[in-house]
Short mmCIF file of C-alpha atoms in Angstrom, two decimals:
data_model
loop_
_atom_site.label_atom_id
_atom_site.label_comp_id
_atom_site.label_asym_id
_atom_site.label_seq_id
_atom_site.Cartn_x
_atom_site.Cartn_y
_atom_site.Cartn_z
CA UNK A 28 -33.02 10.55 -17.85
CA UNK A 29 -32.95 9.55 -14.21
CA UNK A 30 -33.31 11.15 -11.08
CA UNK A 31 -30.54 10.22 -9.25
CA UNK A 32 -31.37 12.10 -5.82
CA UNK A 33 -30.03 9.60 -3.05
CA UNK A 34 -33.40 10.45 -0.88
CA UNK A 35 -36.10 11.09 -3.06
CA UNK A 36 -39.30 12.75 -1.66
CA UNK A 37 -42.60 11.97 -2.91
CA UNK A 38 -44.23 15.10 -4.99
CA UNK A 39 -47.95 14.65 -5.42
CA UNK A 40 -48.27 17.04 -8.67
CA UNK A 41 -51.84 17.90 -10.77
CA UNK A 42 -53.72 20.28 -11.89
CA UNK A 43 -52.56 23.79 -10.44
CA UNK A 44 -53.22 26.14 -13.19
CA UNK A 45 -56.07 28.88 -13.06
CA UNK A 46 -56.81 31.90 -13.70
CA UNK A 47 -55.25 34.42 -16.08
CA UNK A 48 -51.32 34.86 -17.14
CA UNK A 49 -48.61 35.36 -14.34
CA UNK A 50 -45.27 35.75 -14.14
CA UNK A 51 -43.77 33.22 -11.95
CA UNK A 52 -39.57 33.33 -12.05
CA UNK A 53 -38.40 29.71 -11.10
CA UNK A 54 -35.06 29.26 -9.87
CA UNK A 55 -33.31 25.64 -10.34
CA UNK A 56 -32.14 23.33 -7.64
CA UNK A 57 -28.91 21.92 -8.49
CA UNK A 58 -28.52 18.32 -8.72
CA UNK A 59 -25.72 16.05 -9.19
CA UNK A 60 -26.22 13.90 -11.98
CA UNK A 61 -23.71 10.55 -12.05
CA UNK A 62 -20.16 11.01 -11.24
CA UNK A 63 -19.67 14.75 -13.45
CA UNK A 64 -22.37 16.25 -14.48
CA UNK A 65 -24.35 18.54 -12.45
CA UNK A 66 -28.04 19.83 -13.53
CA UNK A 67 -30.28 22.62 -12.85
CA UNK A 68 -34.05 21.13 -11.86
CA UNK A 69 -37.29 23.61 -12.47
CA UNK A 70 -39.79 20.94 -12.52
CA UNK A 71 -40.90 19.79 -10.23
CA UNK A 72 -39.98 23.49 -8.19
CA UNK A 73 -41.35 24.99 -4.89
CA UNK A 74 -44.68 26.20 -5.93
CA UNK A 75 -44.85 24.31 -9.09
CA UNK A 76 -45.14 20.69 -10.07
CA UNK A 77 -46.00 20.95 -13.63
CA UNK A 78 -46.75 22.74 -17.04
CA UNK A 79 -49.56 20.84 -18.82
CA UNK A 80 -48.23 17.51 -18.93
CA UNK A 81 -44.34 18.28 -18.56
CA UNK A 82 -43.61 17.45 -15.26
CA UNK A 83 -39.61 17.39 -15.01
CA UNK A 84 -37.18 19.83 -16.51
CA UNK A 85 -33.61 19.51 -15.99
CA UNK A 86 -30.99 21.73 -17.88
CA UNK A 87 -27.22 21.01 -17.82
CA UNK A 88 -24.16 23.08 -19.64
CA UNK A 89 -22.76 24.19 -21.62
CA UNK A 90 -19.96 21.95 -20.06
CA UNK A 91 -16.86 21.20 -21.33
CA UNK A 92 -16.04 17.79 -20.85
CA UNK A 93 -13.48 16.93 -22.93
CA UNK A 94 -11.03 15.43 -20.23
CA UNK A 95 -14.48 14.15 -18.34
CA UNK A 96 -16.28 10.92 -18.92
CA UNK A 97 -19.36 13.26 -19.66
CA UNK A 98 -23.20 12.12 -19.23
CA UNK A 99 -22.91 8.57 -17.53
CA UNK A 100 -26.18 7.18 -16.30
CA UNK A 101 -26.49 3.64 -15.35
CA UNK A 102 -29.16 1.31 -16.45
CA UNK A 103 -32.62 2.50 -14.56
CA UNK A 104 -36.44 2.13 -14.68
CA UNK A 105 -39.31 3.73 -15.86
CA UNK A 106 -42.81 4.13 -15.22
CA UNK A 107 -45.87 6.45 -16.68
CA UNK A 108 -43.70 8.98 -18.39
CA UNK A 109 -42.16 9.99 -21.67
CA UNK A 110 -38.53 11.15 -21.56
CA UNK A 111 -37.50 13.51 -23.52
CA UNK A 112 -34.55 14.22 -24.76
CA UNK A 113 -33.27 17.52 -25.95
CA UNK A 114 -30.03 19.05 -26.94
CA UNK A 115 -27.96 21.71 -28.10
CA UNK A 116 -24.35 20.90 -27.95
CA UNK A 117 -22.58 17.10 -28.05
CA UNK A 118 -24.51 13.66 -27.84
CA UNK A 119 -26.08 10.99 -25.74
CA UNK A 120 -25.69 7.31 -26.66
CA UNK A 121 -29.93 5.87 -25.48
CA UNK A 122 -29.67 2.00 -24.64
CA UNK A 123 -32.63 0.37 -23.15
CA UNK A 124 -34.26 -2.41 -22.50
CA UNK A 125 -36.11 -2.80 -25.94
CA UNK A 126 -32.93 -3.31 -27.39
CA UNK A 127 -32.87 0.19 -28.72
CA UNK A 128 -29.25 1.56 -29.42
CA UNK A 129 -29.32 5.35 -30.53
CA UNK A 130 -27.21 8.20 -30.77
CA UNK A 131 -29.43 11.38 -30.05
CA UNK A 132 -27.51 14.46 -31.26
CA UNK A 133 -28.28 18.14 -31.48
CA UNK A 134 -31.79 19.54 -32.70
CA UNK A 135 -33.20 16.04 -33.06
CA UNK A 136 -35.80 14.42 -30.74
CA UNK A 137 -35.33 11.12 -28.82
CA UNK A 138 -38.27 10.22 -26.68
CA UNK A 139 -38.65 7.43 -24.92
CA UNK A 140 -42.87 5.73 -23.72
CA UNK A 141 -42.50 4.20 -20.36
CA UNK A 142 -45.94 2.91 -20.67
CA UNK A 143 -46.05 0.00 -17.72
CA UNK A 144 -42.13 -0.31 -17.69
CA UNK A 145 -38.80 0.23 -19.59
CA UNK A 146 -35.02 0.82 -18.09
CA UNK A 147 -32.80 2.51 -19.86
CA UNK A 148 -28.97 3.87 -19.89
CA UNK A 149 -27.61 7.34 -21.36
CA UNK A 150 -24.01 8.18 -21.41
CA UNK A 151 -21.63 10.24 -23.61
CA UNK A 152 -20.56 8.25 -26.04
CA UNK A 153 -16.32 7.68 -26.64
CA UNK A 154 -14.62 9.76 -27.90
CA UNK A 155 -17.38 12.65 -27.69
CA UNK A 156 -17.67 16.04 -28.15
CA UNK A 157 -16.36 18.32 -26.46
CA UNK A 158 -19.21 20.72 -24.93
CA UNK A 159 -22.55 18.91 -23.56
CA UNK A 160 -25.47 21.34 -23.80
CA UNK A 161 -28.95 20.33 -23.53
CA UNK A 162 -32.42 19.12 -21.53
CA UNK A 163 -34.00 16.59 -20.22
CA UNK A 164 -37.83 16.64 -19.84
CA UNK A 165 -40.61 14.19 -18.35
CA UNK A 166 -44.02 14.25 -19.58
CA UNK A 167 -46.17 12.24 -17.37
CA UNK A 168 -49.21 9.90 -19.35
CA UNK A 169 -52.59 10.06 -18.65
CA UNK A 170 -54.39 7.40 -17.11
CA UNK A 171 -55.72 5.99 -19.97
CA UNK A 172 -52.26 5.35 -21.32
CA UNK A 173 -49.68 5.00 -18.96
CA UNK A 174 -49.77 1.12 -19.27
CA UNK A 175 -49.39 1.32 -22.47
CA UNK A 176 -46.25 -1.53 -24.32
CA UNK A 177 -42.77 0.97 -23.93
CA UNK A 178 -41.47 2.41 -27.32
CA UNK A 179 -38.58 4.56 -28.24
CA UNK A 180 -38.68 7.20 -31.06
CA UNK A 181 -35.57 8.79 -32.54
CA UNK A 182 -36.86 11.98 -34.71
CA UNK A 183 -33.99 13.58 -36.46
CA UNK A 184 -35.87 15.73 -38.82
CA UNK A 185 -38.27 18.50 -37.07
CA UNK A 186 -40.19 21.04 -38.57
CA UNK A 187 -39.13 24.31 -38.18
CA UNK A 188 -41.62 27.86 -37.90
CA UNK A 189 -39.23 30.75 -39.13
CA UNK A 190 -40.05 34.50 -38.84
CA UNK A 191 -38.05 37.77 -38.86
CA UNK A 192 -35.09 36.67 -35.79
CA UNK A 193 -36.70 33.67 -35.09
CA UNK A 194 -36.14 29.88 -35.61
CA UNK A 195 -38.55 27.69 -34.21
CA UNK A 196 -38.18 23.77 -33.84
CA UNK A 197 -41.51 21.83 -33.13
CA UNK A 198 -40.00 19.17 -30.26
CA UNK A 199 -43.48 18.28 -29.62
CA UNK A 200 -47.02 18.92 -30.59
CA UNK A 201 -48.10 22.04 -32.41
CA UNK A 202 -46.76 25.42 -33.18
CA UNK A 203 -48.56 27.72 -35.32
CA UNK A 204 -49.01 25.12 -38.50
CA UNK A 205 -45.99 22.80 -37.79
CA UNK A 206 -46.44 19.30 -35.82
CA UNK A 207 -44.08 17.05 -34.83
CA UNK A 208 -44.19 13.89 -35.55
CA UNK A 209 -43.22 12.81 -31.72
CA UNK A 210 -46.40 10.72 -30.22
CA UNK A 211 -48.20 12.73 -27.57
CA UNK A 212 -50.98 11.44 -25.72
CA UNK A 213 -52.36 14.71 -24.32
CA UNK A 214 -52.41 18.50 -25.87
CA UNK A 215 -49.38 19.95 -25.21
CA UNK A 216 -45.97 21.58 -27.18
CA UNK A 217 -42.43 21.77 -26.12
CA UNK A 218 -40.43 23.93 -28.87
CA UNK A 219 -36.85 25.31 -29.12
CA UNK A 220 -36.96 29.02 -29.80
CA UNK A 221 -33.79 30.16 -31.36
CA UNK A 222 -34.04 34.18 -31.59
CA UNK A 223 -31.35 36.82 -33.01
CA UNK A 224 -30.14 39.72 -31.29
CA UNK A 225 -32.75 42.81 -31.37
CA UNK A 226 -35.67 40.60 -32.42
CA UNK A 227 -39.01 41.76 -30.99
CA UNK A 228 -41.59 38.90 -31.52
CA UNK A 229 -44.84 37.91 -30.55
CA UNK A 230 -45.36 34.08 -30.49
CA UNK A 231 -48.45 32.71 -31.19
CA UNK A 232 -50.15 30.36 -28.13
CA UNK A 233 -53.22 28.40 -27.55
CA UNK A 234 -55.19 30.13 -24.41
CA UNK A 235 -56.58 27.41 -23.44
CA UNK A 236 -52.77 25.97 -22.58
CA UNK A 237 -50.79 27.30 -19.50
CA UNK A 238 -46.81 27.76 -20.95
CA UNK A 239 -43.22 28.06 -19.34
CA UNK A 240 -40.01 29.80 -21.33
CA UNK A 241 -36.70 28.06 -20.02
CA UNK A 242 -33.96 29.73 -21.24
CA UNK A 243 -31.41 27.89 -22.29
CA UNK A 244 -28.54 30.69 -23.81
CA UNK A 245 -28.48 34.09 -23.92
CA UNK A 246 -29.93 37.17 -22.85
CA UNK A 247 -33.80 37.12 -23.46
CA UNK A 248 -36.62 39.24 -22.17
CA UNK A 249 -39.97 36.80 -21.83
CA UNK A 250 -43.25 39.21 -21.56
CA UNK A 251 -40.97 42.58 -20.27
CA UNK A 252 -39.37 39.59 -17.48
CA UNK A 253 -35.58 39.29 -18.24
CA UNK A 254 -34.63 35.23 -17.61
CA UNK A 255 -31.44 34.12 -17.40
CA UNK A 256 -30.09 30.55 -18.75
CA UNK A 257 -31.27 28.13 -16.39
CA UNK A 258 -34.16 29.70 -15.10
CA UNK A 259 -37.30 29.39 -15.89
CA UNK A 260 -40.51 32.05 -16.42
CA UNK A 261 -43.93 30.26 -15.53
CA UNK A 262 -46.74 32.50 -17.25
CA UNK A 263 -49.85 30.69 -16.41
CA UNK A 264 -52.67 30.13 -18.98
CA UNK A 265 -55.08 32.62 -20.79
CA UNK A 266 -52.82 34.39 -23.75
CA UNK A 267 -53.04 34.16 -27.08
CA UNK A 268 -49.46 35.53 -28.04
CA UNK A 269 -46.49 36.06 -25.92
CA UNK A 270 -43.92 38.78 -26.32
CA UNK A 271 -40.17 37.98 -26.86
CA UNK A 272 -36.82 40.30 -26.78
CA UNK A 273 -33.95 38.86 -27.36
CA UNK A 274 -30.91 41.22 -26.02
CA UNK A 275 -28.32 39.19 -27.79
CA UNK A 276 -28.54 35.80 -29.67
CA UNK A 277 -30.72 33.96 -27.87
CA UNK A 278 -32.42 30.22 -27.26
CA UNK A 279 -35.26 29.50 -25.27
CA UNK A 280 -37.50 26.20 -24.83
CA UNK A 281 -41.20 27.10 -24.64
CA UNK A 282 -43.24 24.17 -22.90
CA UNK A 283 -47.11 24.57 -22.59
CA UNK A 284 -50.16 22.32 -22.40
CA UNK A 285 -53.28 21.69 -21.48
CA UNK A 286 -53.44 21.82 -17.67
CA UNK A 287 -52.98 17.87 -16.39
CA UNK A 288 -56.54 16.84 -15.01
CA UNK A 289 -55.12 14.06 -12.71
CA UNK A 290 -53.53 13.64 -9.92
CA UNK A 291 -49.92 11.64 -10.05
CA UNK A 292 -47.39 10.14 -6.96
CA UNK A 293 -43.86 11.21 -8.66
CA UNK A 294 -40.70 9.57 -6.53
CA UNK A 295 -37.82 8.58 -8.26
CA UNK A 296 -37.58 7.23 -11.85
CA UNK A 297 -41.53 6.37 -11.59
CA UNK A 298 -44.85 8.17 -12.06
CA UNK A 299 -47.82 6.09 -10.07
CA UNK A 300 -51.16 7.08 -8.73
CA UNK A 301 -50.56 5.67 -5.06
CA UNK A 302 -47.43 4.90 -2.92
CA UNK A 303 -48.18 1.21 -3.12
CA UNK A 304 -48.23 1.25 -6.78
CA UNK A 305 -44.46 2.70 -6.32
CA UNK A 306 -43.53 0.51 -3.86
CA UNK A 307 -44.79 -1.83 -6.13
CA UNK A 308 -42.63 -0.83 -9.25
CA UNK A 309 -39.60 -0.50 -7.10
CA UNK A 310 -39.60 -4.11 -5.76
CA UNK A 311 -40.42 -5.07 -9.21
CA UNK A 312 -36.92 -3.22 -10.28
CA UNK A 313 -34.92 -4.54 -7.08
CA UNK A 314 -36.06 -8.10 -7.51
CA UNK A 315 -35.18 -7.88 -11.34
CA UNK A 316 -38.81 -8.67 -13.05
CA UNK A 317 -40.94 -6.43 -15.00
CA UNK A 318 -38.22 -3.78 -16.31
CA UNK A 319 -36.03 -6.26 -18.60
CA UNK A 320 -32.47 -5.47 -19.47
CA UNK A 321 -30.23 -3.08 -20.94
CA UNK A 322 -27.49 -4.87 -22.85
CA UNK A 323 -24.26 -2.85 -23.54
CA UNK A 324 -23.74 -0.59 -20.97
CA UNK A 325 -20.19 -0.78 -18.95
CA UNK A 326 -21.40 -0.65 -15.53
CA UNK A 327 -24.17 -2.28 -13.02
CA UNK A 328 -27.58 -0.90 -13.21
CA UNK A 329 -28.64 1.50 -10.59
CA UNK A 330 -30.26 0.76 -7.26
CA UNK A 331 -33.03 2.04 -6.28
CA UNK A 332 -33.45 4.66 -3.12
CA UNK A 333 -35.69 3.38 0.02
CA UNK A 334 -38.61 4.08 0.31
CA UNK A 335 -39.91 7.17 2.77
CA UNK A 336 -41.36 6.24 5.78
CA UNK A 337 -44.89 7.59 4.97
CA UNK A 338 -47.33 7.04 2.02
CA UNK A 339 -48.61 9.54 0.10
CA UNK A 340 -51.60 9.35 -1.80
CA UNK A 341 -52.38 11.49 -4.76
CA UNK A 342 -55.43 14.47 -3.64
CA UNK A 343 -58.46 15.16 -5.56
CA UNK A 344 -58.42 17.90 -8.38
CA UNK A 345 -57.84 21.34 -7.30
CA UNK A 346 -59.20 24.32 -8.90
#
């Protein structure tokens, strides 16, 4: 997924979690994504740059779309992340430059390494469904492997965690017993909670992980907080089980993770540790080295922004 903002800022985003649980309401920022669809961003938000390793949430629809061209992204680079791809209603056709050619339809998992450098198209594919529902998240890569060669992973069989009014699909990482078989590179767990009207749960979690609900449909009370779809609950680390009431039939993604140790330079489609090292990947993109090609797609590729003015260097760790 790309971010497509015309004049993107730098976010310098790390380790922000401490303490105990909160209750942190995030409201989106809407963002036009290519010529018809328009998204709702939580990560990175005003206050909060990231959950564990997730570090950009956007959630679009339900749209209907079936006079629209849908989801069209053009071919674009990345850099140091993992894309995630995650939906509930229609499909996304994944090209990159690999020479991967997917469809990734509802409830199964397409997740795309950066490592040092991939590009990539989505789009609906034609003809298409008519409603497009879904998410798309980043998880940024640790040091140690975010130059690591790009791979693609198409998943269409997840493990599920059931209970009384609840239906849980492991996206990534662990969930009470079930893992998924996505590849992860630092403790985290992204799962789609699908909950029946009048179900009172209590979810299992990992204290040592802070966690985010987004809720994606329905009318869903996270911890006594009531979220709406599109928003998003931050609840900080320190619990060992949260509590869930679904008003009506609900769905909710629950991200968590360890808290992310480094410090990262987000702008754009790329995840750096320095300005220069952007600058760097966006000449590289530009000039038309280092990213390869995406074959099939009926369009250019997309240019890249310029550059802010200022560099901005990643800060130490804060605590």
């Amino acid at each position: 997924m790309s971010n497509l903002d015309l004049e993107p800022t730098p976010t310098v985003c790390g380790r922000e979690a401490g303490g105990g649980p909160v209750k942190d309401l995030l409201a989106p920022r809407h963002v036009r994504l290519g010529a018809s669809t328009v998204v709702r961003r939580l990560l990175p938000n005003l206050g909060r740059r990231m959950v564990g390793a997730w570090c950009f949430v956007d959630h679009y629809g339900p749209e209907d779309i079936a006079d629209q061209p849908g989801m069209q992204v053009p071919p674009h680079p990345h850099t140091g992340l993992q894309t995630v791809s995650w939906l509930h209603d229609g499909e996304v056709l994944h090209r990159d430059s690999l020479g991967s050619l997917q469809t990734v339809r509802p409830y199964e998992l397409g997740l795309m390494t950066s490592g040092r450098a991939i590009s990539h198209s989505e789009e609906s594919p034609r003809p298409h469904a008519r409603y497009l529902h879904g998410a798309q998240l980043w998880v940024a890569l640790p040091d140690a492997h975010r130059n690591t060669a790009p791979a693609f992973e198409h998943h269409p069989d997840l493990p599920v965690v059931t209970a009384p009014g609840l239906r849980a699909t492991v996206i990534l990482g662990t969930l009470d017993t079930a893992t998924s078989p996505g590849t992860t590179h630092t403790p985290l767990v992204g799962a789609d909670l699908a909950l029946t009207g009048g179900a009172d749960l209590r979810l299992p979690l990992v204290p040592d992980f802070e966690y985010a609900v987004l809720a994606m449909s329905g009318r869903v009370d996270v911890d006594g907080v009531p979220v709406e779809p599109g928003a998003m609950l931050y609840l900080g680390c320190g619990r060992a089980h949260l509590p869930l009431h679904a008003r009506t039939d609900a769905a909710v993604l629950l991200l968590g993770g360890e808290p992310f140790d480094e410090k990262i330079v987000m702008w754009w489609n790329f995840i750096g540790r320095s300005t220069e090292e952007i600058a760097r990947a966006r000449a590289d993109w530009m000039s038309g080295t280092r990213f390869g090609e995406v074959h099939g797609y009926a369009g250019d590729r997309l240019p890249a922004p310029e550059l802010p003015a200022l560099p901005l260097k990643p800060r130490g760790r804060e605590r």
